[in-house]
Amino acid sequence: MPTPSEQAQALTPAAIHAAYDLIKPYVHLTPLLTCKTLDKIASTPQTPEALVGTPFEGQTPAKPQIHFHFKCENLQRIGAFKARGAHHALLRLIQEQGEEEVKRRGVITHSSGNHAQALALAASTLHVPAYIVMPEISTPSKIAGTRSHGAEVTFSGSTSVEREAVVAEIQAKTNAFLIPPYDDFNIICGQGTTALEMERQFAEAGKNKELDAVITPVGGGGLNAGVATYFSDKSTRVFGAEPSFQGADDCRRGLGAGARVEKVSTLTIADGLRTPVGLLNWEVISDKRKIEGVFSVTEDQIKAALKLVLERMKVVVEPSAVVGLAVCLFDEEFRKRVEVEGGEKGWDIGIVFSGGNTTVEAIAKLYN
Amino acid sequence: MPTPSEQAQALTPAAIHAAYDLIKPYVHLTPLLTCKTLDKIASTPQTPEALVGTPFEGQTPAKPQIHFHFKCENLQRIGAFKARGAHHALLRLIQEQGEEEVKRRGVITHSSGNHAQALALAASTLHVPAYIVMPEISTPSKIAGTRSHGAEVTFSGSTSVEREAVVAEIQAKTNAFLIPPYDDFNIICGQGTTALEMERQFAEAGKNKELDAVITPVGGGGLNAGVATYFSDKSTRVFGAEPSFQGADDCRRGLGAGARVEKVSTLTIADGLRTPVGLLNWEVISDKRKIEGVFSVTEDQIKAALKLVLERMKVVVEPSAVVGLAVCLFDEEFRKRVEVEGGEKGWDIGIVFSGGNTTVEAIAKLYN
C-alpha cells in the first residue's frame, strides 16, 4: 500500500482527465453561472463599521474588482459534487476487480450525508449491491434518499468507532469493498473533474484568459484536493474555505501550525464541513505549490452569503456551499489581495457551489 | 378610446411577435428547465387518503403522464415576467408620443410589487423619469429595489382610492403618462412574449410536437391573457391557476357565474395573485377559444409545491409562481384530463414560474 505522500505524487492533471473520460456519461455537466448583482456587491468596499469586531477593524476597506463564476454542483445528480467521486471510485473498482467480483461482493461506506446518496446512486446505476451505514440520528429525508436508490441502509451510533464496528460486521458477512467518502485517490480524482469542467466552460465564455482563482469549501478535503490537482500546472490560484465555528477551521489551523489537525467536533451550520481533512488530502492541501491559502468565515457570514444566493441568484444551495463566496465578500485579507493583484481588471473567481441538499425547514430554522 | 372588447380583437399572435421584436434587447431569454424528479412525482397517482377532505374524495386517483417544462421568469430581470410588459409599454409610448415628450413628462404607476420595480428599471434604462406610488406598508426591500433604479417613490394609503388620489396629485404636477400594471393592451402583449419563447425553446429541445398545455398564474390576468393570445392559433391548450384562499379565485368563480368578479380581498400567501382580473384581461380569459379553464389550489397545496421546487429543483420562486404546478400535482379534474387526453405518451406541460422575489425570512415564516 503506497503512503499518502507516494499517492499524492500520482495525483496529476492527467489523472483528473482520465477520471473525466470514465465518469462523463454518468454525471451532469452542471452550469457555470454569473450574477452581476453579486459581482457588484462583492466589488463594493465594506464599510468601516462592518469591520468593527473583526480582525480587520481599523483597516481601510479593500476595493477589489470581482467577477464570479459559480459552478453549480447543487444541480449535480443527488444534488452535490459527491456524485463525481462515487461514480469514479466504483468504475475504477470494476476495472480493477472485474465486474463479476464487484457485483458479487458489493460496496460499502459510512456516511450521514451526500456521499451515502452518491454511492447508492452509482451502485444502482452499475447494478452493484450497496451497503450504507448511517448514524441513527440521520435526517429522514437523507435516509429515504439513500434507500430510494435501492441501497441497504444499516444504522449505527454516531461516533466513528461505532460506525466502523458496524461496517466491519457487514464486511465480515459480505466481503463488500469499502468506498471511503473523501480520503481516497479515486474519490479525489472524481471530485477534481469539477475543475476541468469549470476551466472549459470559462474558456467557452470567451474571456481569452484563465480563471484567476478558484475557491472551494474544505470539509474532508476531497473536492479541494481534486481541484488543486487539476490546476497545479496552470496559472489559476486555488484557495480553500472553511467555517470557523467551534474549530471547524481545522485545515486553516493545521496549515498555521504545520501539522494536520486530527480531530474536530463542531456543529457549524455548514454541516458538510464538520469533518477534519483526510490524510491524503492533507498531502495535497499543505503543498504550497497547489493551494495558495485557506480562509475561514463565521456563521453569520455564511448566513449572509446564503441569503444573497437564495434571494438574488434565486438558486438553492446548502450552507456548506457558500463559504467560498463568504470569503470573497467578507475576508479583507483575501479582498486586499484581489485589489492588489487584480487591479482595475480585477479577478475572475470560480466558486464551487458544492451542494444544494437542504430543506425549507432547515432554511426556516436559520432565518427565524 | 376603444372598448375592452374592441381592444381584445387586436390582441393577436402577430401583436405578440411585434412586442418581442421591440423588447428583445432589454429582457433576458430565461431558461426552460425540465426536472425528472418532479415529472415522476406528478406522474404518480395520489393516494386515496390524500383525496380525503377534497372535492375528489372517493374517486379513483388519476394516472396522468406529465412532462414539465418550467419557464423560469424568476430569473428574468427584476426577478419576474413583469419586466416584459413594462419595457414594452414604455417602448410603445416612446414610439407613439416621441422620445422628447416622454422624457419631459415621465411615467407613473402604482404598485406594491414587481411592476413597480419593472417600470423603474425600464424607465432608468430608457432615461425617462419614473414616479412610483407605493403603499406605506410595502416591504422595505421592494421600496429599496424600486429606488435603486432611480425612481421617485411616493407613499400612499393601501386602498385603491388613496393610491389613485396620490397618482392624480403627481400627474397634476408632472403630466406623467400612466402605465398600468396589468389591464393594458401593451402590457399584455409584453407578457405574452413569455409564450413565444417557450414555444421556441420547446421546439429547440427536439420533441417534434407542440406543447400540449401551458399553465400560468392568474392575478390581474396580464400574463395569462398574453400567453393565451399567443397560443390562440396553435394546438397548445392554455389554462390558468389561482389560489382559492379567501376568494382569491375570482377568475375561476367569475367564469362559473358568467360575470367578472370585481372585488377581491384576500391575504393568500401567493401575494402576487391578490388582485381581481382586469377588464381587458377578462375579455381574453373568458373567451373559451383561448382559455380552456382556470383551476384553484389551497394554501397547503401551494406550500407543498413550493417546497418541491426549492428542495428538488434547487430553484427559488415566490409562492405565486407555483400555483400552476400545484394544479398539476393535486387537482384530480385536471389530472384526469391529462390521463384521458394524453394517454401513455402523456402531456408536455409548460409551467410559467412567474417570479422569484421572496426572502429567506418569508420562507422561514411559511415553514416554521
XYZ file of C-alpha atoms in Angstrom:
736
model
C 0.000 0.000 0.000
C 1.601 3.292 -1.040
C 1.894 6.012 1.630
C -0.262 9.157 1.363
C 2.846 11.034 0.252
C 3.516 8.495 -2.536
C -0.127 8.526 -3.581
C -0.061 12.315 -3.714
C 2.701 12.112 -6.335
C 0.310 10.292 -8.646
C -2.369 12.959 -8.260
C -1.788 14.812 -11.539
C -3.936 16.750 -14.008
C -3.685 13.692 -16.284
C -5.316 11.570 -13.577
C -8.241 14.023 -13.473
C -8.583 13.888 -17.272
C -8.668 10.102 -17.106
C -11.325 10.228 -14.396
C -13.431 12.552 -16.534
C -13.331 10.199 -19.516
C -14.693 7.499 -17.262
C -17.470 9.347 -15.400
C -18.674 11.718 -18.131
C -21.664 9.584 -19.185
C -22.808 9.278 -15.579
C -22.739 12.865 -14.271
C -24.347 16.158 -15.242
C -22.376 18.932 -16.905
C -23.554 21.492 -14.354
C -23.859 25.144 -15.406
C -21.241 27.813 -14.650
C -23.389 30.837 -13.791
C -22.575 34.512 -13.471
C -24.523 37.111 -11.452
C -23.991 40.816 -11.986
C -25.725 41.702 -8.728
C -23.311 39.598 -6.678
C -20.342 40.960 -8.669
C -21.481 44.464 -7.790
C -21.906 43.661 -4.096
C -18.506 41.940 -3.881
C -16.817 44.796 -5.770
C -18.184 47.424 -3.342
C -15.868 48.137 -0.376
C -17.205 47.081 3.016
C -18.000 49.956 5.369
C -15.502 50.638 8.175
C -18.399 49.896 10.577
C -18.802 46.406 9.116
C -15.206 45.658 10.108
C -15.685 46.566 13.776
C -15.196 43.487 15.936
C -13.421 41.575 13.148
C -9.656 41.039 12.799
C -9.755 43.789 10.147
C -11.119 46.550 12.412
C -9.497 49.900 11.709
C -8.137 48.943 8.279
C -9.127 50.823 5.136
C -11.657 48.539 3.416
C -10.275 46.887 0.269
C -11.582 47.835 -3.194
C -11.426 44.580 -5.167
C -12.999 44.082 -8.606
C -14.608 40.633 -8.578
C -16.297 38.693 -11.391
C -17.870 35.481 -10.121
C -18.312 32.207 -11.979
C -20.450 29.856 -9.927
C -20.076 26.148 -10.625
C -23.494 24.782 -9.716
C -22.850 21.350 -8.260
C -26.077 21.860 -6.330
C -27.618 20.910 -9.688
C -25.397 17.796 -9.940
C -27.003 14.351 -9.624
C -28.086 13.723 -5.986
C -27.598 17.479 -5.509
C -23.849 17.527 -4.790
C -20.381 17.085 -6.338
C -20.104 13.798 -4.409
C -21.712 12.062 -7.408
C -18.432 12.560 -9.302
C -16.143 10.834 -6.813
C -18.548 7.999 -6.047
C -19.034 7.099 -9.718
C -15.315 7.313 -10.375
C -14.331 5.151 -7.399
C -16.870 2.492 -8.355
C -15.968 2.484 -12.060
C -12.268 2.102 -11.192
C -13.066 -0.680 -8.750
C -14.899 -2.535 -11.510
C -11.921 -2.020 -13.867
C -9.503 -3.357 -11.266
C -11.502 -6.182 -9.696
C -13.744 -7.199 -12.567
C -17.451 -6.606 -12.866
C -18.457 -10.033 -11.645
C -16.422 -9.819 -8.465
C -17.720 -6.328 -7.584
C -21.312 -7.351 -8.287
C -20.875 -10.421 -6.098
C -19.342 -8.647 -3.124
C -20.927 -5.192 -3.382
C -19.672 -1.903 -1.935
C -19.969 -0.348 1.499
C -19.491 3.054 3.048
C -20.435 5.028 6.134
C -21.859 8.491 5.685
C -24.692 10.551 7.037
C -24.776 12.830 4.066
C -24.242 13.339 0.393
C -21.659 10.568 -0.126
C -24.211 7.983 1.043
C -26.684 9.021 -1.650
C -23.948 9.383 -4.256
C -22.620 5.862 -3.738
C -26.153 4.470 -3.609
C -26.894 6.106 -6.971
C -23.646 4.935 -8.584
C -24.160 1.377 -7.320
C -27.734 1.307 -8.533
C -26.702 2.583 -11.986
C -23.958 -0.038 -12.284
C -26.075 -2.853 -10.771
C -23.855 -3.371 -7.741
C -25.237 -4.048 -4.241
C -24.592 -1.153 -1.851
C -24.473 -1.284 1.935
C -24.636 2.112 3.600
C -24.020 2.577 7.311
C -25.781 5.715 8.555
C -25.985 7.162 12.070
C -29.392 6.603 13.651
C -29.720 10.382 14.003
C -29.518 10.973 10.225
C -32.319 13.136 8.840
C -35.223 11.031 7.498
C -35.013 12.665 4.057
C -31.395 11.557 3.635
C -32.200 8.016 4.745
C -35.130 7.941 2.322
C -32.961 9.377 -0.455
C -30.323 6.687 0.061
C -32.914 3.911 0.154
C -34.665 5.281 -2.944
C -31.617 4.175 -4.964
C -32.006 0.642 -3.653
C -29.161 0.693 -1.114
C -29.371 -1.394 2.060
C -29.191 1.027 4.977
C -27.897 -0.153 8.360
C -27.927 2.157 11.361
C -25.108 2.739 13.809
C -24.185 5.077 16.637
C -22.700 8.458 15.744
C -19.059 8.009 16.787
C -16.508 6.761 14.273
C -15.797 3.728 16.495
C -19.449 2.734 16.447
C -19.754 3.274 12.701
C -16.627 1.293 11.904
C -17.806 -1.609 14.050
C -20.998 -1.874 12.001
C -19.034 -1.603 8.741
C -16.707 -4.419 9.886
C -19.694 -6.568 10.796
C -21.267 -6.180 7.357
C -17.941 -6.690 5.600
C -17.438 -9.948 7.557
C -20.682 -11.215 6.066
C -20.473 -9.778 2.528
C -16.797 -9.045 1.898
C -18.016 -5.754 0.368
C -15.434 -3.265 -0.919
C -15.100 -0.093 1.165
C -15.502 3.168 -0.773
C -14.430 5.965 1.599
C -16.133 9.359 1.425
C -13.137 11.649 0.790
C -9.693 10.406 1.791
C -9.108 8.301 -1.306
C -7.163 8.626 -4.545
C -10.058 7.777 -6.864
C -12.536 9.928 -4.962
C -10.163 12.911 -5.241
C -9.730 12.380 -8.992
C -13.501 12.245 -9.419
C -14.122 15.468 -7.481
C -11.321 17.146 -9.455
C -13.343 16.825 -12.653
C -15.327 19.813 -11.336
C -12.256 21.952 -12.063
C -11.812 20.546 -15.557
C -15.383 21.498 -16.471
C -15.018 24.947 -14.919
C -11.917 25.683 -16.977
C -13.612 24.575 -20.210
C -16.830 26.465 -19.502
C -14.924 29.618 -18.613
C -12.957 29.332 -21.879
C -16.206 28.874 -23.837
C -17.483 32.123 -22.327
C -14.759 33.737 -24.452
C -12.712 35.628 -21.883
C -9.398 34.677 -23.536
C -7.695 34.153 -20.199
C -7.660 31.593 -17.415
C -9.671 31.908 -14.223
C -7.608 33.987 -11.783
C -8.730 31.981 -8.794
C -11.000 29.158 -7.678
C -12.295 28.702 -4.138
C -13.879 25.510 -2.853
C -15.213 24.501 0.553
C -12.920 22.271 2.653
C -14.524 19.551 4.768
C -12.759 16.215 4.364
C -10.823 17.954 1.602
C -11.532 15.716 -1.391
C -13.018 18.469 -3.536
C -10.318 20.992 -2.681
C -7.517 18.480 -3.264
C -9.015 17.394 -6.586
C -9.471 20.950 -7.826
C -5.949 21.900 -6.705
C -4.549 18.865 -8.505
C -6.247 19.870 -11.738
C -4.991 23.443 -11.653
C -1.492 22.514 -10.411
C 0.104 23.127 -13.834
C -1.966 26.239 -14.631
C -1.975 29.879 -13.594
C -5.301 29.620 -11.734
C -4.788 30.065 -7.981
C -6.699 27.628 -5.756
C -7.969 28.529 -2.293
C -9.955 26.710 0.371
C -12.731 27.990 2.635
C -13.961 26.695 5.982
C -16.347 27.698 8.754
C -14.547 28.945 11.882
C -17.286 27.920 14.343
C -16.133 25.625 17.176
C -12.838 24.900 15.471
C -14.292 23.735 12.142
C -11.342 25.548 10.508
C -9.077 22.568 11.193
C -7.371 22.881 7.827
C -6.534 26.568 8.237
C -5.304 25.953 11.775
C -3.293 22.937 10.668
C -1.573 24.942 7.934
C -0.684 27.596 10.514
C 0.725 25.038 12.931
C 2.442 22.965 10.248
C 0.598 19.783 11.192
C -2.763 18.257 10.316
C -5.473 18.662 12.981
C -6.805 15.157 13.511
C -9.993 15.723 15.441
C -12.810 18.211 15.042
C -16.023 18.484 16.999
C -18.256 21.250 15.669
C -21.906 21.848 14.960
C -21.391 24.565 12.330
C -24.452 25.219 10.158
C -22.210 24.205 7.231
C -22.906 20.579 8.092
C -20.941 19.161 5.182
C -17.760 20.714 6.594
C -17.681 19.237 10.090
C -15.011 16.611 9.354
C -11.225 17.001 9.634
C -9.170 16.945 6.435
C -8.139 13.433 5.386
C -4.507 12.226 5.307
C -4.087 12.125 1.540
C -5.987 15.372 1.082
C -3.680 16.996 3.621
C -0.679 16.000 1.487
C -2.148 17.993 -1.394
C -3.630 20.920 0.509
C -0.484 21.538 2.578
C 1.567 21.718 -0.643
C 2.085 25.446 -1.167
C 2.553 24.942 -4.907
C -1.008 23.651 -5.078
C -3.045 25.642 -2.554
C -2.455 29.349 -2.015
C -4.317 29.545 1.258
C -7.331 28.525 3.299
C -9.649 31.141 4.815
C -12.387 30.822 7.395
C -15.732 32.567 7.838
C -18.203 32.967 10.695
C -21.700 31.522 10.954
C -23.202 34.991 10.401
C -21.106 35.463 7.269
C -22.282 32.090 5.945
C -25.896 33.082 6.612
C -25.428 36.454 4.890
C -23.864 34.816 1.815
C -26.578 32.144 1.710
C -29.292 34.817 1.873
C -27.743 36.602 -1.110
C -27.585 33.435 -3.194
C -31.176 32.454 -2.422
C -32.669 35.928 -2.861
C -30.536 37.419 -5.620
C -29.395 34.435 -7.700
C -32.641 32.521 -6.994
C -30.634 29.338 -6.611
C -30.923 26.908 -3.690
C -27.635 25.848 -2.118
C -26.769 24.336 1.259
C -24.831 26.407 3.837
C -21.589 24.478 3.156
C -21.715 25.643 -0.464
C -21.310 29.362 0.230
C -18.186 29.509 2.417
C -16.053 30.459 -0.610
C -18.440 33.253 -1.569
C -18.389 34.441 2.058
C -14.576 34.695 1.910
C -14.835 36.899 -1.191
C -17.449 39.114 0.450
C -16.030 39.475 3.942
C -12.371 38.492 4.306
C -10.328 41.683 3.991
C -7.053 39.783 3.614
C -8.433 37.996 0.573
C -10.139 41.113 -0.773
C -6.958 43.171 -0.407
C -5.077 40.537 -2.383
C -7.615 40.745 -5.203
C -7.322 44.538 -5.175
C -3.517 44.488 -5.307
C -3.008 41.607 -7.764
C -6.159 42.084 -9.845
C -6.013 45.855 -10.170
C -8.656 47.582 -12.274
C -9.448 44.475 -14.310
C -9.975 42.515 -11.141
C -10.158 38.764 -10.776
C -12.402 36.190 -12.419
C -13.108 33.915 -9.472
C -14.618 30.452 -9.745
C -16.790 29.500 -6.778
C -17.816 25.878 -6.371
C -21.369 25.658 -5.054
C -20.718 22.202 -3.622
C -24.289 21.096 -2.983
C -27.927 22.027 -2.579
C -29.307 19.423 -0.215
C -31.222 21.421 2.319
C -34.891 21.703 3.273
C -37.324 24.561 3.711
C -37.495 23.638 7.385
C -33.709 23.964 7.702
C -33.836 27.358 5.971
C -36.649 28.379 8.324
C -34.505 27.428 11.326
C -31.611 29.578 10.053
C -33.601 32.756 9.439
C -36.266 32.577 12.074
C -60.927 55.100 -26.683
C -61.757 51.560 -27.905
C -63.793 49.342 -25.562
C -62.132 46.337 -23.894
C -63.989 44.108 -26.327
C -62.655 46.058 -29.343
C -59.151 46.074 -27.881
C -59.338 42.314 -27.334
C -59.881 41.890 -31.108
C -56.475 43.413 -31.700
C -54.765 41.022 -29.300
C -53.315 38.590 -31.846
C -50.205 36.390 -32.068
C -48.823 38.970 -34.512
C -49.090 41.637 -31.813
C -47.003 39.430 -29.503
C -44.373 38.911 -32.211
C -44.204 42.662 -32.725
C -43.798 43.189 -28.978
C -40.962 40.661 -28.909
C -39.060 42.437 -31.671
C -39.220 45.576 -29.578
C -38.285 44.250 -26.119
C -35.820 41.525 -27.039
C -32.685 43.630 -26.388
C -33.998 44.631 -22.962
C -35.078 41.334 -21.376
C -33.416 38.026 -20.549
C -34.124 34.882 -22.554
C -34.930 32.888 -19.419
C -34.258 29.133 -19.392
C -36.941 26.466 -19.950
C -35.978 23.771 -17.443
C -37.044 20.169 -17.047
C -36.915 18.095 -13.850
C -37.227 14.317 -13.926
C -37.932 14.135 -10.210
C -40.961 16.412 -10.489
C -42.152 14.546 -13.603
C -42.022 11.327 -11.606
C -43.894 12.797 -8.651
C -46.596 14.319 -10.887
C -46.944 11.081 -12.853
C -47.521 9.015 -9.709
C -51.215 8.694 -8.725
C -52.168 10.416 -5.471
C -53.181 8.054 -2.681
C -56.931 7.725 -1.942
C -56.097 9.059 1.567
C -54.653 12.254 0.070
C -58.030 12.948 -1.511
C -59.969 12.737 1.759
C -61.489 16.111 2.578
C -61.048 17.376 -1.002
C -63.764 17.624 -3.677
C -62.231 14.453 -5.173
C -62.725 12.221 -2.098
C -63.753 8.704 -3.042
C -62.644 8.955 -6.689
C -60.073 6.631 -8.171
C -56.871 8.725 -8.341
C -55.926 9.693 -11.896
C -52.816 8.250 -13.583
C -51.520 11.069 -15.771
C -48.149 11.057 -17.529
C -46.683 14.538 -17.125
C -43.503 16.054 -18.586
C -42.849 19.522 -17.199
C -41.154 22.444 -18.925
C -40.595 25.261 -16.445
C -40.240 28.751 -17.882
C -38.023 30.452 -15.300
C -39.226 34.048 -15.204
C -37.893 34.086 -11.639
C -34.566 34.531 -13.441
C -35.945 37.397 -15.546
C -34.683 40.942 -14.926
C -36.024 42.262 -11.574
C -36.960 38.627 -10.852
C -40.336 38.487 -12.610
C -42.085 38.434 -16.020
C -43.275 41.992 -15.273
C -40.061 43.278 -16.882
C -41.503 42.242 -20.266
C -44.715 44.233 -20.068
C -43.143 47.308 -18.505
C -40.441 47.573 -21.182
C -42.963 47.006 -23.939
C -45.426 49.601 -22.652
C -42.695 52.212 -22.284
C -41.110 51.499 -25.683
C -44.538 51.805 -27.367
C -45.247 55.013 -25.503
C -41.992 56.465 -26.817
C -42.909 55.351 -30.348
C -46.331 56.960 -30.096
C -45.558 60.154 -28.173
C -41.989 60.786 -29.185
C -38.902 60.393 -27.004
C -38.675 64.036 -26.053
C -42.253 64.244 -24.845
C -41.979 61.057 -22.736
C -38.674 62.165 -21.237
C -40.167 65.536 -20.381
C -43.333 64.230 -18.729
C -42.140 60.883 -17.341
C -44.207 57.824 -16.423
C -46.177 56.947 -13.324
C -47.716 53.827 -11.821
C -48.982 52.499 -8.516
C -47.808 49.098 -7.380
C -46.552 47.480 -4.220
C -44.790 44.738 -6.047
C -42.956 43.544 -9.104
C -44.493 46.019 -11.576
C -43.065 48.942 -9.584
C -39.526 47.599 -9.932
C -40.089 46.606 -13.552
C -41.231 50.077 -14.604
C -38.464 51.695 -12.568
C -35.904 49.542 -14.403
C -37.395 50.197 -17.857
C -37.560 53.955 -17.199
C -33.985 54.029 -15.928
C -32.765 52.098 -18.980
C -34.564 54.447 -21.366
C -33.660 57.603 -19.395
C -37.244 58.512 -18.550
C -38.282 59.897 -15.134
C -40.436 57.422 -13.179
C -42.877 58.204 -10.379
C -43.960 55.181 -8.398
C -46.763 55.332 -5.848
C -46.343 52.583 -3.257
C -48.452 51.816 -0.188
C -46.731 52.850 3.042
C -46.892 49.227 4.198
C -44.759 47.945 1.270
C -41.830 45.769 2.332
C -38.602 47.781 2.706
C -36.729 45.533 0.221
C -39.250 46.336 -2.516
C -39.090 50.063 -1.812
C -35.286 49.885 -1.867
C -35.369 47.833 -5.076
C -37.588 50.416 -6.789
C -35.438 53.318 -5.613
C -32.244 51.548 -6.660
C -33.315 52.076 -10.282
C -33.629 55.808 -9.663
C -37.416 56.024 -9.480
C -39.091 58.646 -7.280
C -41.179 56.767 -4.728
C -44.211 58.440 -3.128
C -46.176 56.719 -0.410
C -49.954 56.402 -0.178
C -52.550 54.555 1.830
C -53.368 50.978 0.813
C -56.836 51.367 -0.700
C -57.216 51.994 -4.418
C -58.967 55.324 -3.696
C -55.999 56.516 -1.651
C -53.480 55.355 -4.235
C -55.325 56.951 -7.128
C -55.552 60.267 -5.255
C -51.771 60.362 -4.913
C -51.320 59.393 -8.577
C -53.685 62.214 -9.639
C -51.769 64.686 -7.473
C -48.430 63.798 -9.064
C -49.930 63.785 -12.561
C -51.346 67.281 -11.953
C -47.797 68.472 -11.326
C -45.868 66.419 -13.901
C -48.404 65.350 -16.532
C -46.694 61.934 -16.355
C -48.068 59.086 -18.501
C -49.798 56.312 -16.538
C -48.500 52.781 -17.202
C -50.963 50.403 -15.531
C -49.722 47.141 -14.007
C -51.794 44.578 -15.949
C -55.045 45.765 -17.521
C -53.492 47.260 -20.623
C -53.034 46.230 -24.253
C -49.278 46.845 -24.397
C -48.643 45.232 -21.031
C -50.499 42.107 -22.171
C -48.512 41.925 -25.422
C -45.275 42.214 -23.452
C -46.177 39.441 -21.027
C -47.267 37.262 -23.973
C -43.687 37.125 -25.222
C -43.127 34.560 -22.464
C -45.208 32.140 -24.544
C -43.328 32.880 -27.748
C -40.025 31.994 -26.074
C -41.465 28.854 -24.502
C -42.685 27.577 -27.855
C -39.295 28.187 -29.486
C -37.316 26.675 -26.638
C -39.553 23.608 -26.572
C -39.070 23.182 -30.347
C -35.294 23.502 -29.935
C -35.409 20.655 -27.399
C -36.339 18.498 -30.415
C -39.644 16.986 -29.360
C -41.198 17.419 -32.842
C -44.548 18.408 -31.433
C -46.119 21.433 -29.763
C -46.535 21.809 -26.022
C -49.781 20.065 -25.068
C -50.638 22.640 -22.438
C -49.357 25.744 -20.676
C -50.498 26.896 -17.229
C -49.841 30.358 -15.832
C -50.838 32.036 -12.582
C -53.792 34.455 -12.776
C -53.677 37.598 -10.643
C -54.611 40.696 -12.624
C -54.534 38.385 -15.641
C -51.977 40.096 -17.893
C -49.658 37.105 -18.131
C -52.460 34.616 -18.699
C -54.155 36.807 -21.325
C -50.848 37.380 -23.142
C -49.954 33.685 -23.179
C -53.463 32.738 -24.321
C -53.259 35.313 -27.098
C -50.000 33.876 -28.363
C -51.249 30.287 -28.437
C -54.699 31.196 -29.809
C -53.893 29.896 -33.300
C -51.982 26.820 -32.099
C -52.834 23.431 -30.640
C -51.362 24.218 -27.215
C -54.112 24.432 -24.574
C -53.835 27.323 -22.118
C -55.025 27.116 -18.509
C -54.987 29.489 -15.557
C -54.284 28.805 -11.894
C -55.280 30.752 -8.779
C -55.184 30.405 -5.010
C -58.605 29.625 -3.505
C -57.907 31.234 -0.114
C -60.418 33.927 0.942
C -61.904 34.112 -2.528
C -58.644 34.764 -4.388
C -60.053 32.515 -7.138
C -62.082 35.416 -8.537
C -61.374 34.413 -12.121
C -62.499 30.819 -11.669
C -65.617 31.964 -9.826
C -66.330 34.610 -12.443
C -66.104 32.053 -15.235
C -68.564 29.832 -13.346
C -71.000 32.688 -12.814
C -70.571 34.135 -16.298
C -69.504 37.548 -14.988
C -66.244 39.097 -13.862
C -65.780 39.342 -10.075
C -64.842 42.959 -9.460
C -63.574 42.939 -5.907
C -61.252 40.597 -4.051
C -59.960 40.878 -0.511
C -57.564 38.076 0.326
C -54.293 37.591 2.151
C -53.256 34.429 0.295
C -49.535 33.592 0.617
C -49.432 33.937 -3.191
C -49.202 37.694 -2.733
C -48.859 38.436 -6.438
C -52.319 36.963 -7.039
C -54.452 39.031 -4.666
C -55.928 41.321 -7.333
C -59.101 40.749 -9.379
C -58.748 40.122 -13.128
C -58.703 43.322 -15.193
C -61.409 44.251 -17.703
C -59.414 43.675 -20.877
C -57.829 40.527 -19.462
C -61.302 39.226 -18.656
C -62.287 39.632 -22.321
C -59.470 37.265 -23.270
C -59.650 34.820 -20.380
C -63.427 34.378 -20.619
C -63.083 33.512 -24.325
C -63.387 29.712 -24.394
C -61.420 29.528 -27.632
C -58.443 30.993 -25.800
C -58.529 29.611 -22.254
C -59.554 26.015 -21.557
C -60.148 26.549 -17.862
C -58.973 28.076 -14.622
C -58.232 25.914 -11.568
C -57.659 26.855 -7.960
C -55.414 25.419 -5.244
C -55.247 25.678 -1.456
C -52.565 27.380 0.641
C -51.260 23.960 1.761
C -51.006 22.811 -1.859
C -49.059 25.968 -2.744
C -46.694 25.331 0.172
C -46.212 21.685 -0.849
C -45.447 22.656 -4.465
C -43.081 25.427 -3.349
C -41.226 23.001 -1.077
C -40.719 20.611 -4.001
C -39.365 23.362 -6.275
C -36.957 24.677 -3.642
C -35.717 21.286 -2.453
C -35.794 19.194 -5.619
C -35.229 21.677 -8.446
C -32.986 23.889 -6.234
C -34.606 26.957 -7.744
C -36.023 29.882 -5.741
C -39.512 31.003 -6.751
C -42.171 33.027 -4.950
C -45.402 31.336 -3.800
C -47.426 32.905 -6.662
C -45.167 31.129 -9.160
C -46.137 27.578 -8.224
C -49.948 27.622 -8.436
C -49.803 26.024 -11.914
C -47.525 23.258 -10.675
C -49.868 22.721 -7.716
C -52.787 22.221 -10.126
C -50.810 19.519 -11.960
C -49.907 17.788 -8.709
C -53.190 17.964 -6.828
C -56.227 18.777 -8.978
C -57.848 15.471 -9.914
C -60.074 17.060 -12.556
C -57.003 18.369 -14.366
C -55.017 15.179 -13.787
C -57.862 13.017 -15.108
C -57.961 15.142 -18.260
C -54.240 14.592 -18.812
C -54.741 10.857 -18.292
C -57.635 10.648 -20.765
C -56.345 13.006 -23.470
C -52.631 12.366 -23.045
C -52.768 8.599 -22.716
C -49.495 6.700 -22.413
C -47.451 9.433 -24.028
C -48.868 11.969 -21.607
C -48.712 15.715 -21.884
C -45.777 18.071 -22.205
C -46.894 20.893 -19.916
C -45.333 24.331 -19.797
C -45.402 25.921 -16.351
C -44.611 29.620 -16.050
C -42.622 30.288 -12.891
C -43.796 33.889 -12.816
C -41.321 35.314 -10.307
C -38.764 34.693 -7.599
C -38.985 37.759 -5.394
C -39.157 36.341 -1.919
C -36.876 36.466 1.111
C -35.396 33.884 3.445
C -37.467 35.458 6.220
C -40.661 34.962 4.192
C -39.699 31.334 3.540
C -38.994 30.925 7.252
C -42.466 32.239 8.076
C -44.098 29.727 5.706
C -42.336 26.620 7.025
C -41.850 27.439 10.661
